[in-house]
Tab-separated table of C-alpha atoms in Angstrom:
chain	number	residue	atom	x	y	z
A	1	MET	CA	80.088	-64.754	35.667
A	2	ASP	CA	76.521	-63.740	36.280
A	3	ALA	CA	76.050	-60.252	37.741
A	4	LYS	CA	73.953	-61.579	40.621
A	5	VAL	CA	76.607	-64.085	41.617
A	6	GLU	CA	79.526	-61.728	41.346
A	7	MET	CA	80.484	-59.841	44.456
A	8	ASP	CA	83.316	-57.488	44.818
A	9	GLN	CA	85.991	-58.023	47.416
A	10	ALA	CA	84.905	-55.064	49.573
A	11	THR	CA	81.353	-56.367	49.898
A	12	ALA	CA	82.595	-59.840	50.798
A	13	GLU	CA	84.912	-58.430	53.464
A	14	LYS	CA	82.068	-56.325	54.872
A	15	ILE	CA	79.876	-59.411	55.220
A	16	VAL	CA	82.683	-61.301	56.986
A	17	VAL	CA	83.220	-58.397	59.396
A	18	GLN	CA	79.487	-58.250	60.157
A	19	ALA	CA	79.393	-61.996	60.778
A	20	ASP	CA	82.399	-61.763	63.098
A	21	ALA	CA	80.746	-58.906	64.988
A	22	ALA	CA	77.574	-60.962	65.385
A	23	LYS	CA	79.625	-63.875	66.771
A	24	VAL	CA	81.303	-61.570	69.291
A	25	VAL	CA	77.906	-60.300	70.459
A	26	LEU	CA	76.568	-63.847	70.798
A	27	VAL	CA	79.628	-64.985	72.753
A	28	ALA	CA	79.342	-61.938	75.019
A	29	ASP	CA	75.650	-62.702	75.628
A	30	VAL	CA	76.414	-66.320	76.496
A	31	ASP	CA	79.232	-65.272	78.829
A	32	ALA	CA	76.939	-62.761	80.539
A	33	GLU	CA	74.251	-65.420	81.006
A	34	LYS	CA	76.817	-67.810	82.505
A	35	LEU	CA	78.000	-65.110	84.901
A	36	VAL	CA	74.430	-64.347	86.001
A	37	ALA	CA	73.800	-68.068	86.543
A	38	GLU	CA	76.980	-68.376	88.628
A	39	VAL	CA	75.997	-65.388	90.781
A	40	GLU	CA	72.467	-66.717	91.258
A	41	GLY	CA	73.899	-70.138	92.109
A	42	ALA	CA	76.221	-68.604	94.696
A	43	GLU	CA	73.290	-66.711	96.231
A	44	ILE	CA	71.249	-69.903	96.455
A	45	ILE	CA	74.168	-71.745	98.062
A	46	ALA	CA	74.555	-68.942	100.611
A	47	GLU	CA	70.834	-69.098	101.440
A	48	VAL	CA	70.979	-72.879	101.893
A	49	GLN	CA	74.037	-72.601	104.136
A	50	ALA	CA	72.310	-69.952	106.267
A	51	ALA	CA	69.223	-72.154	106.599
A	52	GLU	CA	71.386	-75.128	107.576
A	53	ALA	CA	73.134	-73.019	110.228
A	54	ASP	CA	69.771	-71.901	111.641
A	55	ALA	CA	68.537	-75.495	111.700
A	56	ALA	CA	71.704	-76.594	113.507
A	57	LYS	CA	71.188	-73.905	116.170
A	58	GLU	CA	67.582	-74.979	116.681
A	59	SER	CA	68.625	-78.622	116.774
A	60	GLY	CA	71.156	-77.834	119.504
A	61	ALA	CA	68.457	-76.184	121.624
A	62	VAL	CA	66.139	-79.160	121.110
A	63	LYS	CA	68.893	-81.597	122.086
A	64	ALA	CA	69.596	-79.618	125.259
A	65	ALA	CA	65.903	-79.685	126.205
A	66	LEU	CA	65.705	-83.421	125.526
A	67	ALA	CA	68.777	-84.021	127.677
A	68	LEU	CA	67.116	-82.200	130.579
A	69	ASP	CA	63.901	-84.195	130.095
A	70	ASN	CA	65.895	-87.420	130.026
A	71	LYS	CA	67.619	-86.601	133.323
A	72	ALA	CA	64.285	-85.782	134.948
A	73	ASN	CA	62.751	-89.023	133.683
A	74	GLN	CA	65.654	-90.992	135.134
A	75	CYS	CA	64.782	-89.512	138.534
A	76	ASN	CA	61.149	-90.613	138.465
A	77	PRO	CA	60.731	-93.107	135.622
A	78	ASN	CA	57.379	-94.472	136.879
A	79	HIS	CA	55.545	-91.166	137.128
A	80	GLY	CA	53.594	-89.478	134.373
A	81	PRO	CA	53.956	-85.841	133.379
A	82	THR	CA	53.060	-83.363	136.107
A	83	GLY	CA	51.957	-80.636	133.745
A	84	GLU	CA	52.263	-79.196	130.286
A	85	GLY	CA	55.911	-78.867	129.299
A	86	CYS	CA	57.124	-80.711	132.400
A	87	ALA	CA	59.236	-83.810	132.366
A	88	ALA	CA	57.657	-86.967	133.788
A	89	GLY	CA	57.360	-86.802	137.566
A	90	TYR	CA	59.814	-83.962	137.988
A	91	GLU	CA	58.903	-80.996	140.147
A	92	GLY	CA	62.312	-79.387	140.707
A	93	LYS	CA	63.648	-76.035	139.569
A	94	GLY	CA	64.662	-77.316	136.144
A	95	ASP	CA	68.128	-75.826	136.127
A	96	GLU	CA	71.054	-77.977	135.071
A	97	ALA	CA	72.564	-78.372	138.549
A	98	ASP	CA	69.237	-79.486	140.027
A	99	LEU	CA	68.615	-82.033	137.283
A	100	ASP	CA	72.190	-83.306	137.434
A	101	ASN	CA	71.848	-83.788	141.186
A	102	HIS	CA	68.671	-85.860	140.859
A	103	ALA	CA	69.974	-87.913	137.948
A	104	ASN	CA	73.250	-88.593	139.722
A	105	GLN	CA	71.437	-89.724	142.872
A	106	LEU	CA	69.505	-92.226	140.784
A	107	ASN	CA	72.546	-93.365	138.760
A	108	PRO	CA	75.650	-92.426	140.774
A	109	ASP	CA	77.964	-94.423	138.516
A	110	LYS	CA	76.749	-92.819	135.266
A	111	LYS	CA	77.469	-89.135	135.661
A	112	ASP	CA	77.561	-86.936	132.545
Protein backbone atom coordinates (compact mmCIF):
# COMPACT_ATOMS: atom_id res chain seq x y z
CA MET A 1 0.00 0.00 0.00
CA ASP A 2 1.09 3.53 -0.69
CA ALA A 3 2.42 5.44 2.32
CA LYS A 4 0.00 8.32 1.75
CA VAL A 5 -3.00 6.01 1.70
CA GLU A 6 -1.99 3.96 4.70
CA MET A 7 -3.24 5.12 8.05
CA ASP A 8 -2.67 3.47 11.31
CA GLN A 9 -5.54 2.38 13.49
CA ALA A 10 -4.91 5.03 16.16
CA THR A 11 -5.11 7.87 13.65
CA ALA A 12 -8.32 6.48 12.17
CA GLU A 13 -9.89 6.17 15.62
CA LYS A 14 -8.85 9.73 16.46
CA ILE A 15 -10.56 11.04 13.32
CA VAL A 16 -13.75 9.12 14.18
CA VAL A 17 -13.73 10.52 17.72
CA GLN A 18 -13.27 14.06 16.39
CA ALA A 19 -16.12 13.59 13.93
CA ASP A 20 -18.38 12.26 16.69
CA ALA A 21 -17.48 15.23 18.89
CA ALA A 22 -18.32 17.62 16.05
CA LYS A 23 -21.72 15.91 15.61
CA VAL A 24 -22.45 16.27 19.33
CA VAL A 25 -21.63 19.99 19.17
CA LEU A 26 -23.85 20.47 16.11
CA VAL A 27 -26.75 18.60 17.73
CA ALA A 28 -26.33 20.66 20.91
CA ASP A 29 -26.36 23.88 18.86
CA VAL A 30 -29.52 22.84 17.03
CA ASP A 31 -31.21 21.86 20.30
CA ALA A 32 -30.25 25.21 21.84
CA GLU A 33 -31.65 27.08 18.84
CA LYS A 34 -34.91 25.12 19.08
CA LEU A 35 -35.18 25.93 22.78
CA VAL A 36 -34.60 29.64 22.14
CA ALA A 37 -37.25 29.58 19.40
CA GLU A 38 -39.73 27.87 21.74
CA VAL A 39 -39.10 30.44 24.48
CA GLU A 40 -39.44 33.33 22.04
CA GLY A 41 -42.62 31.76 20.67
CA ALA A 42 -44.06 31.44 24.17
CA GLU A 43 -43.22 35.09 24.87
CA ILE A 44 -44.95 36.18 21.68
CA ILE A 45 -48.02 34.10 22.54
CA ALA A 46 -48.13 35.68 26.01
CA GLU A 47 -47.92 39.17 24.49
CA VAL A 48 -50.73 38.41 22.04
CA GLN A 49 -52.92 37.01 24.82
CA ALA A 50 -52.31 40.12 26.95
CA ALA A 51 -53.22 42.36 24.02
CA GLU A 52 -56.39 40.35 23.39
CA ALA A 53 -57.36 40.67 27.06
CA ASP A 54 -56.82 44.45 26.93
CA ALA A 55 -58.90 44.69 23.75
CA ALA A 56 -61.69 42.67 25.38
CA LYS A 57 -61.73 45.03 28.38
CA GLU A 58 -61.91 48.06 26.10
CA SER A 59 -64.60 46.39 24.01
CA GLY A 60 -66.68 45.80 27.14
CA ALA A 61 -66.47 49.48 28.06
CA VAL A 62 -67.46 50.49 24.53
CA LYS A 63 -70.42 48.10 24.57
CA ALA A 64 -71.60 49.53 27.90
CA ALA A 65 -71.42 53.08 26.52
CA LEU A 66 -73.30 52.06 23.39
CA ALA A 67 -75.99 50.40 25.49
CA LEU A 68 -76.49 53.64 27.42
CA ASP A 69 -76.65 55.64 24.18
CA ASN A 70 -79.19 53.19 22.78
CA LYS A 71 -81.45 53.56 25.82
CA ALA A 72 -81.27 57.35 25.59
CA ASN A 73 -82.09 57.27 21.87
CA GLN A 74 -85.12 55.09 22.56
CA CYS A 75 -86.40 57.84 24.87
CA ASN A 76 -86.17 60.60 22.28
CA PRO A 77 -85.64 58.98 18.88
CA ASN A 78 -86.61 62.10 16.88
CA HIS A 79 -84.19 64.52 18.51
CA GLY A 80 -80.64 65.19 17.44
CA PRO A 81 -77.65 65.23 19.77
CA THR A 82 -77.78 67.90 22.46
CA GLY A 83 -74.04 68.28 22.75
CA GLU A 84 -70.69 66.65 22.26
CA GLY A 85 -70.66 63.18 23.78
CA CYS A 86 -74.39 63.27 24.55
CA ALA A 87 -76.90 60.77 23.31
CA ALA A 88 -79.58 62.07 20.95
CA GLY A 89 -82.12 64.22 22.77
CA TYR A 90 -81.18 63.02 26.22
CA GLU A 91 -80.59 65.52 28.99
CA GLY A 92 -80.79 63.31 32.08
CA LYS A 93 -78.12 62.40 34.61
CA GLY A 94 -76.73 59.56 32.50
CA ASP A 95 -76.60 56.99 35.25
CA GLU A 96 -77.95 53.52 34.59
CA ALA A 97 -81.09 53.87 36.74
CA ASP A 98 -82.06 57.14 35.04
CA LEU A 99 -81.58 55.72 31.55
CA ASP A 100 -83.39 52.50 32.43
CA ASN A 101 -86.32 54.53 33.75
CA HIS A 102 -86.65 56.56 30.55
CA ALA A 103 -86.21 53.56 28.27
CA ASN A 104 -88.73 51.53 30.23
CA GLN A 105 -91.29 54.34 30.07
CA LEU A 106 -90.94 54.36 26.30
CA ASN A 107 -90.96 50.55 25.96
CA PRO A 108 -92.57 49.15 29.13
CA ASP A 109 -92.80 45.64 27.70
CA LYS A 110 -89.12 45.43 26.68
CA LYS A 111 -87.19 45.86 29.90
CA ASP A 112 -83.54 44.75 30.02
